[in-house]
Amino acid sequence: MSDMTHVTDELELFALDALPASDRARIAAHLAECPACREQARLLDEVAVALPGTLPERAVPTRLRARILATAGAERAVPRPRRRTAWASWLSPARVAIAVLAIAVVVLGAVDAATMRELAVTRAERDAYADTAVRFSHGGQTWYMAGRDQWAGSGGTLVAPSKPDAAAFIVFHDLRPVTSGAVYTLWLVDADGRWMRAANFMPNGEVAQTVTLDTPVQGFAQCALTIELQREGKRAGPLVMQSRISQPQ
Amino acid sequence: MADHASRRDANQPTDDALIGALAGRDLTALAVLYDRYGRVAYALAYRILGEPEAAEDVVHDGFLSAWRGAGSYRSERGNVRGWLLSIVHHRAVDVLRRKTTFRPAPLEVAEQRPADEDTAEEATRNVEHATVRAALEALPQAQRRTIELAYFGGYTHVELAEIMGVPLGTVKGRMRIGLQKLRRALDREHRVERTETLR
Ligand SMILES: [Zn+2]
């Protein structure tokens, strides 16, 4: 599965976007697994994204700002079922704290709070957990999915904040790399067994990875993660993990 | 990075905070992010595509992609400005490559575009990476052309080798040496900024 031939020779091309899509995907897959190449790629990316800063700016059409905000606002306005009363009572502050810690422990594989504090987590990981905690403070529900079969050891916690307009998200941990061209696909399954694609994403190679859902999870019975070769259409790939996500009424 | 973040006053939300708010579907955060990086994103898209409408579409789609995918932003891979500009760059190049009939004229260099479309005040005020720009201008023509044709022209390495009439290895070599020089310029720029901050 993992191709450990380093891609050093192609990182300049990658940083400048001078590769066709197929090569790009191959390099991205390698970077997901190789910290050494990833660090080099990051340094080159820094140079590449300095290049736009060398351009004189142009007058931007004033409508563009409004257009962007309108599209984003329309997406946000998609009605989400409100269950504030049910969820608000679900979590006391103490339970929130315990739940936040539980997620962090699950994600880090730490045994207790003291160990967790001592862990020299990367900035990104700390951000992810801080983010988790912030969103958690709104109260909400969580479900843990454990990796099956060859994916034992991977897992993910689905968090559905009670705040009506806050997006649900999943904190995955220890996701394995996927073969070139494949993606992880997150599905929401309704009570009638219909599978709806909620997100496609690539593993980022880190211990923890947060994926935000555009779709509210309310009303769905299960959530599942598979590996797919197609970015759209029906489920075809193997089941990596799954959980029931029924809500209290 | 010489982005606006380093010069912003402490009361303003950091870029990372804005991304967090974006993931929470906060439209105000999106507006602030656009106000910070919309102009440079548009300048980039316009430079690649050469048409205002296409550039506008790419910037629109890029910011929407950030809005939807804020959860996938990883701060250890680079800062928010870089992340956004990478999204916009990638999309612009995609759009360009799909238009098989259209290729930008072999663009010599950015500043040789007619300056009348930018007010003189804007042109001087808005060049973020003055040191990098100077370093780019100081590169040997072959290195500079290779980098610019790739990054702003959207050419792949195979196409570059063809249009420049050199082997692939030469294309890569020019990029490598050119980018190393720009890297050093960027480091100098950072050092200057740090010194200014300490004052
Ligand atoms: Zn490597």
Short mmCIF file of C-alpha atoms in Angstrom, two decimals, chain A residues 8-21 23-24 31-32 38-39 41-78 80 122-125 127-128 131 135 163 165-168 201 203-215, chain B residues 1 4 16 20 23-27 30-32 34-35 38-40 42-44 46-47 52-53 56-57 59-61 63-64 67-68 70-72 74-79 81-83 85-86 89-90 93 97 110-111 113 117-118 122-123 126-130 132-133 136 146-147 150-152 154-158 160 171-172 175-176 179 182-183 186 190:
data_model
loop_
_atom_site.label_atom_id
_atom_site.label_comp_id
_atom_site.label_asym_id
_atom_site.label_seq_id
_atom_site.Cartn_x
_atom_site.Cartn_y
_atom_site.Cartn_z
CA THR A 8 12.10 14.77 -3.43
CA ASP A 9 12.87 15.16 -7.11
CA GLU A 10 9.32 16.26 -7.91
CA LEU A 11 8.53 18.55 -4.99
CA GLU A 12 9.37 21.75 -6.87
CA LEU A 13 6.98 20.70 -9.62
CA PHE A 14 4.38 19.88 -7.00
CA ALA A 15 4.76 23.22 -5.24
CA LEU A 16 4.36 25.13 -8.49
CA ASP A 17 1.38 22.99 -9.61
CA ALA A 18 3.33 21.97 -12.70
CA LEU A 19 2.25 18.32 -12.64
CA PRO A 20 -0.69 16.65 -14.33
CA ALA A 21 -3.43 15.47 -11.95
CA ASP A 23 1.23 12.69 -10.75
CA ARG A 24 -0.15 15.20 -8.30
CA LEU A 31 3.26 13.17 1.38
CA ALA A 32 0.42 11.82 3.50
CA ARG A 38 6.14 16.66 3.75
CA GLU A 39 8.43 19.06 5.56
CA ALA A 41 7.08 20.29 0.51
CA ARG A 42 5.94 22.73 3.16
CA LEU A 43 9.07 24.84 2.75
CA LEU A 44 8.64 24.90 -1.02
CA ASP A 45 4.95 25.74 -0.65
CA GLU A 46 5.89 28.75 1.42
CA VAL A 47 7.95 30.04 -1.48
CA ALA A 48 5.26 29.26 -4.04
CA VAL A 49 2.53 31.08 -2.11
CA ALA A 50 4.82 34.10 -1.76
CA LEU A 51 4.65 34.47 -5.55
CA PRO A 52 1.09 35.92 -5.62
CA GLY A 53 2.40 38.56 -3.21
CA THR A 54 4.81 39.74 -5.90
CA LEU A 55 1.89 40.71 -8.15
CA PRO A 56 0.49 44.21 -8.12
CA GLU A 57 -3.07 43.93 -6.90
CA ARG A 58 -5.93 44.66 -9.22
CA ALA A 59 -9.26 46.33 -8.68
CA VAL A 60 -11.54 43.53 -7.55
CA PRO A 61 -15.14 43.61 -8.76
CA THR A 62 -17.08 44.87 -5.75
CA ARG A 63 -19.89 42.36 -6.32
CA LEU A 64 -17.51 39.46 -5.66
CA ARG A 65 -17.59 39.85 -1.89
CA ALA A 66 -21.39 39.93 -1.80
CA ARG A 67 -21.55 36.99 -4.18
CA ILE A 68 -19.32 34.84 -1.98
CA LEU A 69 -21.23 35.73 1.16
CA ALA A 70 -24.56 35.11 -0.56
CA THR A 71 -23.59 31.61 -1.70
CA ALA A 72 -22.17 30.72 1.71
CA GLY A 73 -25.23 32.17 3.44
CA ALA A 74 -27.56 30.18 1.21
CA GLU A 75 -25.72 26.98 2.11
CA ARG A 76 -25.91 27.79 5.77
CA ALA A 77 -29.62 28.51 5.48
CA VAL A 78 -30.41 24.92 4.47
CA ARG A 80 -31.51 21.88 9.97
CA THR A 122 1.96 19.30 17.76
CA ARG A 123 0.40 22.68 17.34
CA ALA A 124 -2.11 21.30 14.89
CA GLU A 125 -3.21 18.58 17.25
CA ASP A 127 -5.66 23.26 17.71
CA ALA A 128 -7.83 20.33 16.80
CA ASP A 131 -11.44 23.37 18.49
CA ARG A 135 -17.54 23.36 19.85
CA LYS A 163 -26.12 24.73 18.54
CA ASP A 165 -26.35 26.28 13.05
CA ALA A 166 -23.09 24.59 14.08
CA ALA A 167 -21.85 21.90 11.72
CA ALA A 168 -21.40 18.32 12.88
CA PHE A 201 -11.49 13.20 2.04
CA PRO A 203 -6.16 10.97 5.17
CA ASN A 204 -3.75 13.71 6.21
CA GLY A 205 -1.19 11.36 7.72
CA GLU A 206 -1.57 12.83 11.19
CA VAL A 207 -2.71 11.11 14.38
CA ALA A 208 -5.95 13.05 14.38
CA GLN A 209 -7.99 14.49 11.54
CA THR A 210 -11.15 16.54 11.76
CA VAL A 211 -13.74 16.35 9.00
CA THR A 212 -16.64 18.79 9.03
CA LEU A 213 -19.99 17.71 7.62
CA ASP A 214 -22.06 20.00 5.45
CA THR A 215 -25.12 17.90 6.14
CA MET B 1 5.10 35.13 6.33
CA HIS B 4 -1.24 41.10 6.79
CA ASP B 16 -6.52 30.52 12.68
CA GLY B 20 -12.20 27.89 13.39
CA ALA B 23 -15.87 25.63 10.39
CA GLY B 24 -18.63 26.78 12.76
CA ARG B 25 -20.36 28.43 9.77
CA ASP B 26 -19.74 31.99 10.84
CA LEU B 27 -20.38 34.28 7.84
CA LEU B 30 -15.75 34.52 5.98
CA ALA B 31 -16.19 38.22 5.27
CA VAL B 32 -13.13 39.15 7.33
CA TYR B 34 -12.19 37.75 2.23
CA ASP B 35 -11.27 41.30 3.21
CA GLY B 38 -9.63 38.49 -1.52
CA ARG B 39 -7.47 41.03 -3.32
CA VAL B 40 -4.33 38.93 -3.54
CA TYR B 42 -8.07 37.87 -7.28
CA ALA B 43 -4.72 39.23 -8.47
CA LEU B 44 -3.44 35.65 -8.66
CA TYR B 46 -6.47 37.18 -12.90
CA ARG B 47 -2.77 36.72 -13.58
CA PRO B 52 -11.98 39.21 -15.05
CA GLU B 53 -15.04 36.92 -15.16
CA GLU B 56 -13.97 36.15 -10.27
CA ASP B 57 -15.47 32.67 -10.59
CA VAL B 59 -12.00 33.29 -6.36
CA HIS B 60 -15.67 32.72 -5.57
CA ASP B 61 -15.26 28.95 -5.80
CA PHE B 63 -13.49 30.92 -0.90
CA LEU B 64 -16.55 28.66 -0.95
CA TRP B 67 -15.93 27.75 3.71
CA ARG B 68 -16.92 24.13 3.19
CA ALA B 70 -12.33 24.73 6.87
CA GLY B 71 -12.16 21.54 8.91
CA SER B 72 -9.47 20.19 6.64
CA ARG B 74 -3.93 22.02 8.89
CA SER B 75 -1.90 24.83 10.39
CA GLU B 76 1.34 22.85 10.39
CA ARG B 77 1.20 22.62 6.58
CA GLY B 78 1.36 26.37 6.22
CA ASN B 79 -0.60 29.44 7.18
CA ARG B 81 -3.09 32.78 3.50
CA GLY B 82 -1.00 30.04 1.88
CA TRP B 83 -3.79 27.52 2.20
CA LEU B 85 -3.96 30.87 -2.21
CA SER B 86 -3.09 27.24 -2.93
CA HIS B 89 -4.08 28.64 -7.60
CA HIS B 90 -5.00 25.03 -8.09
CA VAL B 93 -4.72 26.22 -13.20
CA ARG B 97 -5.91 23.53 -18.51
CA ALA B 110 4.00 40.29 -14.26
CA GLU B 111 4.96 43.94 -14.16
CA ARG B 113 1.31 44.11 -18.03
CA GLU B 117 -5.35 49.14 -14.83
CA ASP B 118 -3.84 49.41 -11.38
CA GLU B 122 -2.26 50.43 -5.35
CA ALA B 123 0.59 48.98 -7.29
CA ASN B 126 0.09 46.19 -2.43
CA VAL B 127 3.21 44.35 -3.37
CA GLU B 128 3.42 42.19 -0.27
CA HIS B 129 6.66 40.42 -0.85
CA ALA B 130 8.91 43.19 -2.03
CA VAL B 132 10.85 38.12 -3.02
CA ARG B 133 9.78 40.22 -5.96
CA LEU B 136 12.47 37.05 -8.70
CA THR B 146 10.52 28.56 -15.85
CA ILE B 147 9.03 29.47 -12.48
CA ALA B 150 4.80 27.05 -14.36
CA TYR B 151 3.16 28.98 -11.54
CA PHE B 152 1.41 31.78 -13.42
CA GLY B 154 -0.16 26.78 -15.65
CA TYR B 155 2.21 24.79 -17.86
CA THR B 156 3.15 21.28 -16.81
CA HIS B 157 6.79 20.24 -16.69
CA VAL B 158 6.43 18.31 -19.97
CA LEU B 160 7.67 23.55 -20.24
CA VAL B 171 13.31 22.33 -16.21
CA LYS B 172 13.50 20.78 -12.75
CA MET B 175 13.04 25.47 -10.75
CA ARG B 176 15.11 24.06 -7.93
CA LEU B 179 13.16 28.49 -5.76
CA LEU B 182 13.55 32.88 -3.56
CA ARG B 183 13.55 30.87 -0.34
CA LEU B 186 11.83 35.01 1.90
CA HIS B 190 11.15 37.26 7.71
#
